[in-house]
Amino acid sequence: KLPAARTAVIIASCLTNELNSDLQLKYYYPEILARLEKVEGFISLTENEKQIVRDRLKEGLAQGHRGETADCALIDKESSGVASFFGIEGLNYTIDAACASSMAALDAGRMELLSGSHDMVIVGGVNTNLSVETFVGFSKMGALSAEGSFPFDERAGGFVLGEGAGVVVIKRMKDALRDGDRIYAVLKGIGSSSDGKGKAIAAPNPEGQEIALRRCYDSICHGTGVSDIGYIEAHGTSTLMGDYAELETLKKFFNDTSSPIGLSSVKSQIGHLL
């Protein structure tokens, strides 16, 4: 039974505003029309022809959207929608931390459990909006690849965008064992950091990445080493700067580890999400 009063919902959402995006053209019809009416070719039309163009334009801009609802005004509609659907009475909110959004949501959920505020947290990540502005923005950054995604490879020339969503339910280990839950994974620790002052907001900084690794593994291993690590699921953006910074960070951090460590990135298979 879902403990509604003791359950929280924390959803990571980045670039997910397609409900509003679908309506933008319709909302801006008057402005688009005002600019159209200043075009020389339009001015030369008869009044009847102009009205036909206006009507067709308005119909075309209104096609494809799902209609206005109260959800259009909600920034956190993903988390509040889940809470409403399942009748959850604990806190709910949406997190946007760019590429770290899902991990930030997981960390926030972990803290809710450790603090005792909640006994169960629904943690998820969703990215379902491959809009024109998203492609333009990443193209301007030089981050998109026209050939495919090849992280940590000499062919690396950028990532490929993707859409998707995923949800996990997290509980304290003792509670999961007590309730007889099927346990898929155990979260031992999380470390996070910002890169501090740098060349640009999105520019990778190995020093900042090492801080995050150190904070994570110090909390897990209490400073005794990381020799039991056998596999790393990396960010792997397939950008030259990003992959180089990540590899240099990992090489430095695991320099004293004699056993081989596997390295991969699921982004090469499903696209860059959160």
Short mmCIF file of C-alpha atoms in Angstrom, two decimals:
data_model
loop_
_atom_site.label_atom_id
_atom_site.label_comp_id
_atom_site.label_asym_id
_atom_site.label_seq_id
_atom_site.Cartn_x
_atom_site.Cartn_y
_atom_site.Cartn_z
CA LYS A 1 0.00 0.00 0.00
CA LEU A 2 1.33 3.41 -0.97
CA PRO A 3 1.96 5.51 2.18
CA ALA A 4 0.47 8.65 0.66
CA ALA A 5 1.29 10.99 3.54
CA ARG A 6 4.90 9.76 3.73
CA THR A 7 5.67 9.66 0.00
CA ALA A 8 7.35 12.42 -1.98
CA VAL A 9 7.58 13.00 -5.74
CA ILE A 10 10.70 14.60 -7.23
CA ILE A 11 10.92 14.75 -11.02
CA ALA A 12 13.82 15.99 -13.10
CA SER A 13 12.64 17.96 -16.09
CA CYS A 14 14.81 19.82 -18.56
CA LEU A 15 13.60 21.40 -21.83
CA THR A 16 10.21 19.75 -21.27
CA ASN A 17 7.66 22.40 -22.10
CA GLU A 18 6.07 21.01 -25.23
CA LEU A 19 2.56 21.71 -23.93
CA ASN A 20 3.36 25.41 -24.02
CA SER A 21 5.48 25.20 -27.17
CA ASP A 22 2.57 23.70 -29.10
CA LEU A 23 0.53 26.81 -28.35
CA GLN A 24 3.16 29.47 -29.02
CA LEU A 25 2.40 29.91 -32.71
CA LYS A 26 -1.31 30.21 -32.00
CA TYR A 27 -0.76 32.78 -29.27
CA TYR A 28 1.53 34.87 -31.47
CA TYR A 29 -0.83 34.87 -34.45
CA PRO A 30 -1.64 38.61 -34.10
CA GLU A 31 2.06 39.54 -34.13
CA ILE A 32 2.83 37.22 -37.05
CA LEU A 33 -0.13 38.65 -38.96
CA ALA A 34 0.95 42.23 -38.24
CA ARG A 35 4.35 41.55 -39.78
CA LEU A 36 2.83 39.69 -42.73
CA GLU A 37 0.62 42.65 -43.58
CA LYS A 38 3.73 44.78 -44.08
CA VAL A 39 5.13 42.43 -46.73
CA GLU A 40 4.96 43.88 -50.22
CA GLY A 41 3.45 40.77 -51.81
CA PHE A 42 0.67 40.68 -49.24
CA ILE A 43 -0.13 44.39 -49.62
CA SER A 44 -0.72 43.94 -53.35
CA LEU A 45 -3.46 41.33 -52.81
CA THR A 46 -7.16 42.13 -52.99
CA GLU A 47 -9.01 42.41 -49.72
CA ASN A 48 -10.71 39.07 -50.37
CA GLU A 49 -7.35 37.38 -51.03
CA LYS A 50 -5.89 38.93 -47.90
CA GLN A 51 -8.71 37.55 -45.79
CA ILE A 52 -8.23 34.07 -47.24
CA VAL A 53 -4.52 34.23 -46.32
CA ARG A 54 -5.37 35.46 -42.80
CA ASP A 55 -7.87 32.64 -42.28
CA ARG A 56 -5.54 29.96 -43.64
CA LEU A 57 -2.67 31.26 -41.54
CA LYS A 58 -4.77 31.24 -38.39
CA GLU A 59 -6.01 27.71 -39.07
CA GLY A 60 -2.51 26.48 -39.81
CA LEU A 61 -0.99 27.94 -36.64
CA ALA A 62 -3.75 26.39 -34.52
CA GLN A 63 -3.26 22.87 -35.91
CA GLY A 64 -1.53 20.18 -33.88
CA HIS A 65 -1.86 21.63 -30.39
CA ARG A 66 -3.82 19.90 -27.64
CA GLY A 67 -5.74 22.93 -26.45
CA GLU A 68 -5.31 25.27 -23.54
CA THR A 69 -5.57 23.79 -20.05
CA ALA A 70 -4.61 24.94 -16.58
CA ASP A 71 -1.46 22.81 -16.96
CA CYS A 72 -0.04 25.41 -19.34
CA ALA A 73 0.62 27.70 -16.38
CA LEU A 74 2.35 25.05 -14.25
CA ILE A 75 6.12 24.88 -14.21
CA ASP A 76 6.16 21.71 -12.08
CA LYS A 77 3.36 19.88 -13.87
CA GLU A 78 5.37 16.64 -14.11
CA SER A 79 5.73 16.17 -10.35
CA SER A 80 2.36 17.63 -9.41
CA GLY A 81 0.67 15.49 -12.04
CA VAL A 82 2.13 12.29 -10.58
CA ALA A 83 1.19 13.37 -7.06
CA SER A 84 -2.36 14.17 -8.13
CA PHE A 85 -2.84 10.95 -10.10
CA PHE A 86 -1.69 8.69 -7.26
CA GLY A 87 -3.14 10.76 -4.43
CA ILE A 88 0.25 11.43 -2.86
CA GLU A 89 0.23 13.84 0.07
CA GLY A 90 3.96 14.35 0.61
CA LEU A 91 5.97 17.10 -1.04
CA ASN A 92 6.38 17.26 -4.80
CA TYR A 93 8.58 19.44 -6.96
CA THR A 94 10.46 19.51 -10.24
CA ILE A 95 14.23 19.91 -10.61
CA ASP A 96 16.15 21.34 -13.56
CA ALA A 97 19.92 20.97 -13.33
CA ALA A 98 20.61 20.57 -17.06
CA CYS A 99 22.56 17.35 -17.73
CA ALA A 100 22.65 16.57 -13.99
CA SER A 101 18.88 16.85 -13.51
CA SER A 102 18.14 13.17 -12.87
CA MET A 103 21.06 12.78 -10.48
CA ALA A 104 20.01 15.96 -8.67
CA ALA A 105 16.50 14.54 -8.27
CA LEU A 106 17.93 11.28 -6.94
CA ASP A 107 20.13 13.13 -4.47
CA ALA A 108 17.19 15.23 -3.28
CA GLY A 109 15.12 12.08 -2.81
CA ARG A 110 17.92 10.45 -0.85
CA MET A 111 18.04 13.43 1.51
CA GLU A 112 14.30 13.19 2.12
CA LEU A 113 14.78 9.60 3.26
CA LEU A 114 17.86 10.30 5.38
CA SER A 115 16.17 13.23 7.12
CA GLY A 116 13.17 11.08 8.00
CA SER A 117 10.75 13.49 6.34
CA HIS A 118 9.45 10.76 4.01
CA ASP A 119 9.57 6.98 3.85
CA MET A 120 9.30 6.62 0.08
CA VAL A 121 10.25 8.87 -2.81
CA ILE A 122 9.20 8.57 -6.44
CA VAL A 123 12.16 9.90 -8.40
CA GLY A 124 12.06 10.39 -12.14
CA GLY A 125 13.51 12.16 -15.13
CA VAL A 126 11.72 13.23 -18.29
CA ASN A 127 12.84 14.94 -21.47
CA THR A 128 10.32 14.89 -24.30
CA ASN A 129 10.80 18.15 -26.12
CA LEU A 130 13.12 18.10 -29.11
CA SER A 131 12.08 21.55 -30.21
CA VAL A 132 13.68 23.70 -32.89
CA GLU A 133 15.23 26.04 -30.32
CA THR A 134 16.86 23.08 -28.56
CA PHE A 135 18.61 21.98 -31.74
CA VAL A 136 19.60 25.54 -32.62
CA GLY A 137 21.02 26.18 -29.15
CA PHE A 138 23.17 23.05 -29.06
CA SER A 139 24.23 23.61 -32.66
CA LYS A 140 25.49 27.07 -31.73
CA MET A 141 27.50 25.41 -28.96
CA GLY A 142 29.00 23.00 -31.50
CA ALA A 143 27.77 20.10 -29.38
CA LEU A 144 25.63 18.17 -31.88
CA SER A 145 26.89 15.45 -34.19
CA ALA A 146 25.66 14.91 -37.72
CA GLU A 147 27.24 11.45 -37.92
CA GLY A 148 26.24 9.71 -34.70
CA SER A 149 27.29 9.41 -31.07
CA PHE A 150 30.77 7.98 -30.40
CA PRO A 151 31.83 8.76 -26.81
CA PHE A 152 35.52 8.32 -25.94
CA ASP A 153 36.28 7.59 -29.59
CA GLU A 154 38.40 9.33 -32.20
CA ARG A 155 35.19 9.82 -34.19
CA ALA A 156 33.61 11.85 -31.37
CA GLY A 157 32.13 15.04 -32.77
CA GLY A 158 29.14 15.75 -30.56
CA PHE A 159 26.10 14.02 -29.12
CA VAL A 160 22.70 13.08 -30.49
CA LEU A 161 19.59 14.35 -28.72
CA GLY A 162 16.95 11.94 -27.46
CA GLU A 163 13.56 11.79 -25.78
CA GLY A 164 12.58 9.59 -22.88
CA ALA A 165 11.47 9.20 -19.30
CA GLY A 166 12.37 6.95 -16.39
CA VAL A 167 11.12 6.54 -12.82
CA VAL A 168 12.42 4.69 -9.77
CA VAL A 169 11.03 4.30 -6.27
CA ILE A 170 13.57 4.66 -3.48
CA LYS A 171 13.31 3.69 0.18
CA ARG A 172 15.64 3.21 3.11
CA MET A 173 17.25 -0.22 2.94
CA LYS A 174 15.85 -1.38 6.26
CA ASP A 175 12.33 -0.41 5.17
CA ALA A 176 12.66 -2.18 1.82
CA LEU A 177 13.86 -5.37 3.53
CA ARG A 178 11.10 -5.14 6.11
CA ASP A 179 8.43 -4.72 3.44
CA GLY A 180 9.78 -7.51 1.23
CA ASP A 181 10.37 -5.19 -1.72
CA ARG A 182 12.27 -6.30 -4.80
CA ILE A 183 15.56 -4.39 -4.61
CA TYR A 184 17.15 -3.61 -7.97
CA ALA A 185 20.08 -1.52 -6.76
CA VAL A 186 21.58 -0.03 -3.62
CA LEU A 187 22.57 3.63 -3.58
CA LYS A 188 25.64 3.96 -1.37
CA GLY A 189 26.47 7.59 -1.93
CA ILE A 190 26.29 10.65 -4.15
CA GLY A 191 28.76 13.47 -4.61
CA SER A 192 28.15 16.70 -6.48
CA SER A 193 29.91 19.94 -7.26
CA SER A 194 29.93 22.98 -9.49
CA ASP A 195 32.95 23.86 -11.59
CA GLY A 196 33.33 27.29 -10.07
CA LYS A 197 34.55 30.22 -12.13
CA GLY A 198 35.51 29.12 -15.63
CA LYS A 199 35.62 30.09 -19.29
CA ALA A 200 31.89 29.44 -19.80
CA ILE A 201 28.92 27.91 -18.00
CA ALA A 202 29.00 24.73 -20.09
CA ALA A 203 32.79 24.43 -20.36
CA PRO A 204 34.00 21.21 -18.68
CA ASN A 205 36.40 21.57 -15.78
CA PRO A 206 38.35 18.47 -14.64
CA GLU A 207 39.00 20.02 -11.23
CA GLY A 208 35.29 20.43 -10.56
CA GLN A 209 34.59 16.90 -11.74
CA GLU A 210 37.27 15.52 -9.42
CA ILE A 211 35.69 17.32 -6.48
CA ALA A 212 32.39 15.55 -7.21
CA LEU A 213 34.14 12.17 -7.44
CA ARG A 214 36.03 12.75 -4.21
CA ARG A 215 32.91 13.77 -2.32
CA CYS A 216 31.07 10.71 -3.57
CA TYR A 217 33.73 8.12 -2.86
CA ASP A 218 34.76 9.65 0.45
CA SER A 219 31.17 9.23 1.62
CA ILE A 220 31.17 5.60 0.44
CA CYS A 221 34.68 4.48 1.31
CA HIS A 222 35.43 6.95 4.11
CA GLY A 223 38.75 7.81 2.49
CA THR A 224 40.02 4.21 2.36
CA GLY A 225 40.20 3.90 -1.45
CA VAL A 226 38.13 2.84 -4.40
CA SER A 227 39.77 -0.43 -5.41
CA ASP A 228 36.44 -2.27 -5.65
CA ILE A 229 35.14 -0.09 -8.51
CA GLY A 230 34.88 -2.16 -11.69
CA TYR A 231 32.64 -0.16 -13.99
CA ILE A 232 31.85 3.50 -14.61
CA GLU A 233 28.79 4.75 -16.45
CA ALA A 234 30.10 8.08 -17.68
CA HIS A 235 28.54 11.29 -18.93
CA GLY A 236 30.22 10.73 -22.30
CA THR A 237 28.94 13.69 -24.29
CA SER A 238 30.98 12.69 -27.36
CA THR A 239 32.37 16.20 -27.54
CA LEU A 240 36.13 16.60 -27.77
CA MET A 241 36.38 18.92 -24.78
CA GLY A 242 33.85 17.03 -22.66
CA ASP A 243 35.26 13.55 -23.24
CA TYR A 244 38.84 14.71 -22.77
CA ALA A 245 38.04 16.42 -19.45
CA GLU A 246 36.12 13.40 -18.19
CA LEU A 247 38.83 10.92 -19.15
CA GLU A 248 41.57 13.05 -17.61
CA THR A 249 39.57 13.31 -14.39
CA LEU A 250 38.98 9.56 -14.19
CA LYS A 251 42.59 8.72 -15.04
CA LYS A 252 43.85 10.99 -12.29
CA PHE A 253 41.32 9.85 -9.73
CA PHE A 254 41.82 6.12 -10.32
CA ASN A 255 45.55 6.38 -10.92
CA ASP A 256 46.41 4.03 -8.04
CA THR A 257 43.89 1.37 -9.00
CA SER A 258 45.61 -1.70 -10.49
CA SER A 259 42.46 -3.54 -11.65
CA PRO A 260 40.92 -2.63 -15.01
CA ILE A 261 37.80 -0.47 -14.93
CA GLY A 262 35.11 -0.62 -17.61
CA LEU A 263 33.93 2.69 -19.06
CA SER A 264 30.84 3.36 -21.15
CA SER A 265 28.02 5.82 -21.73
CA VAL A 266 24.43 4.85 -22.46
CA LYS A 267 23.99 8.18 -24.26
CA SER A 268 25.59 6.59 -27.30
CA GLN A 269 22.62 4.22 -27.45
CA ILE A 270 19.58 6.25 -26.44
CA GLY A 271 20.64 9.85 -27.03
CA HIS A 272 21.49 12.70 -24.71
CA LEU A 273 18.71 13.18 -22.15
CA LEU A 274 19.17 14.34 -18.55
#
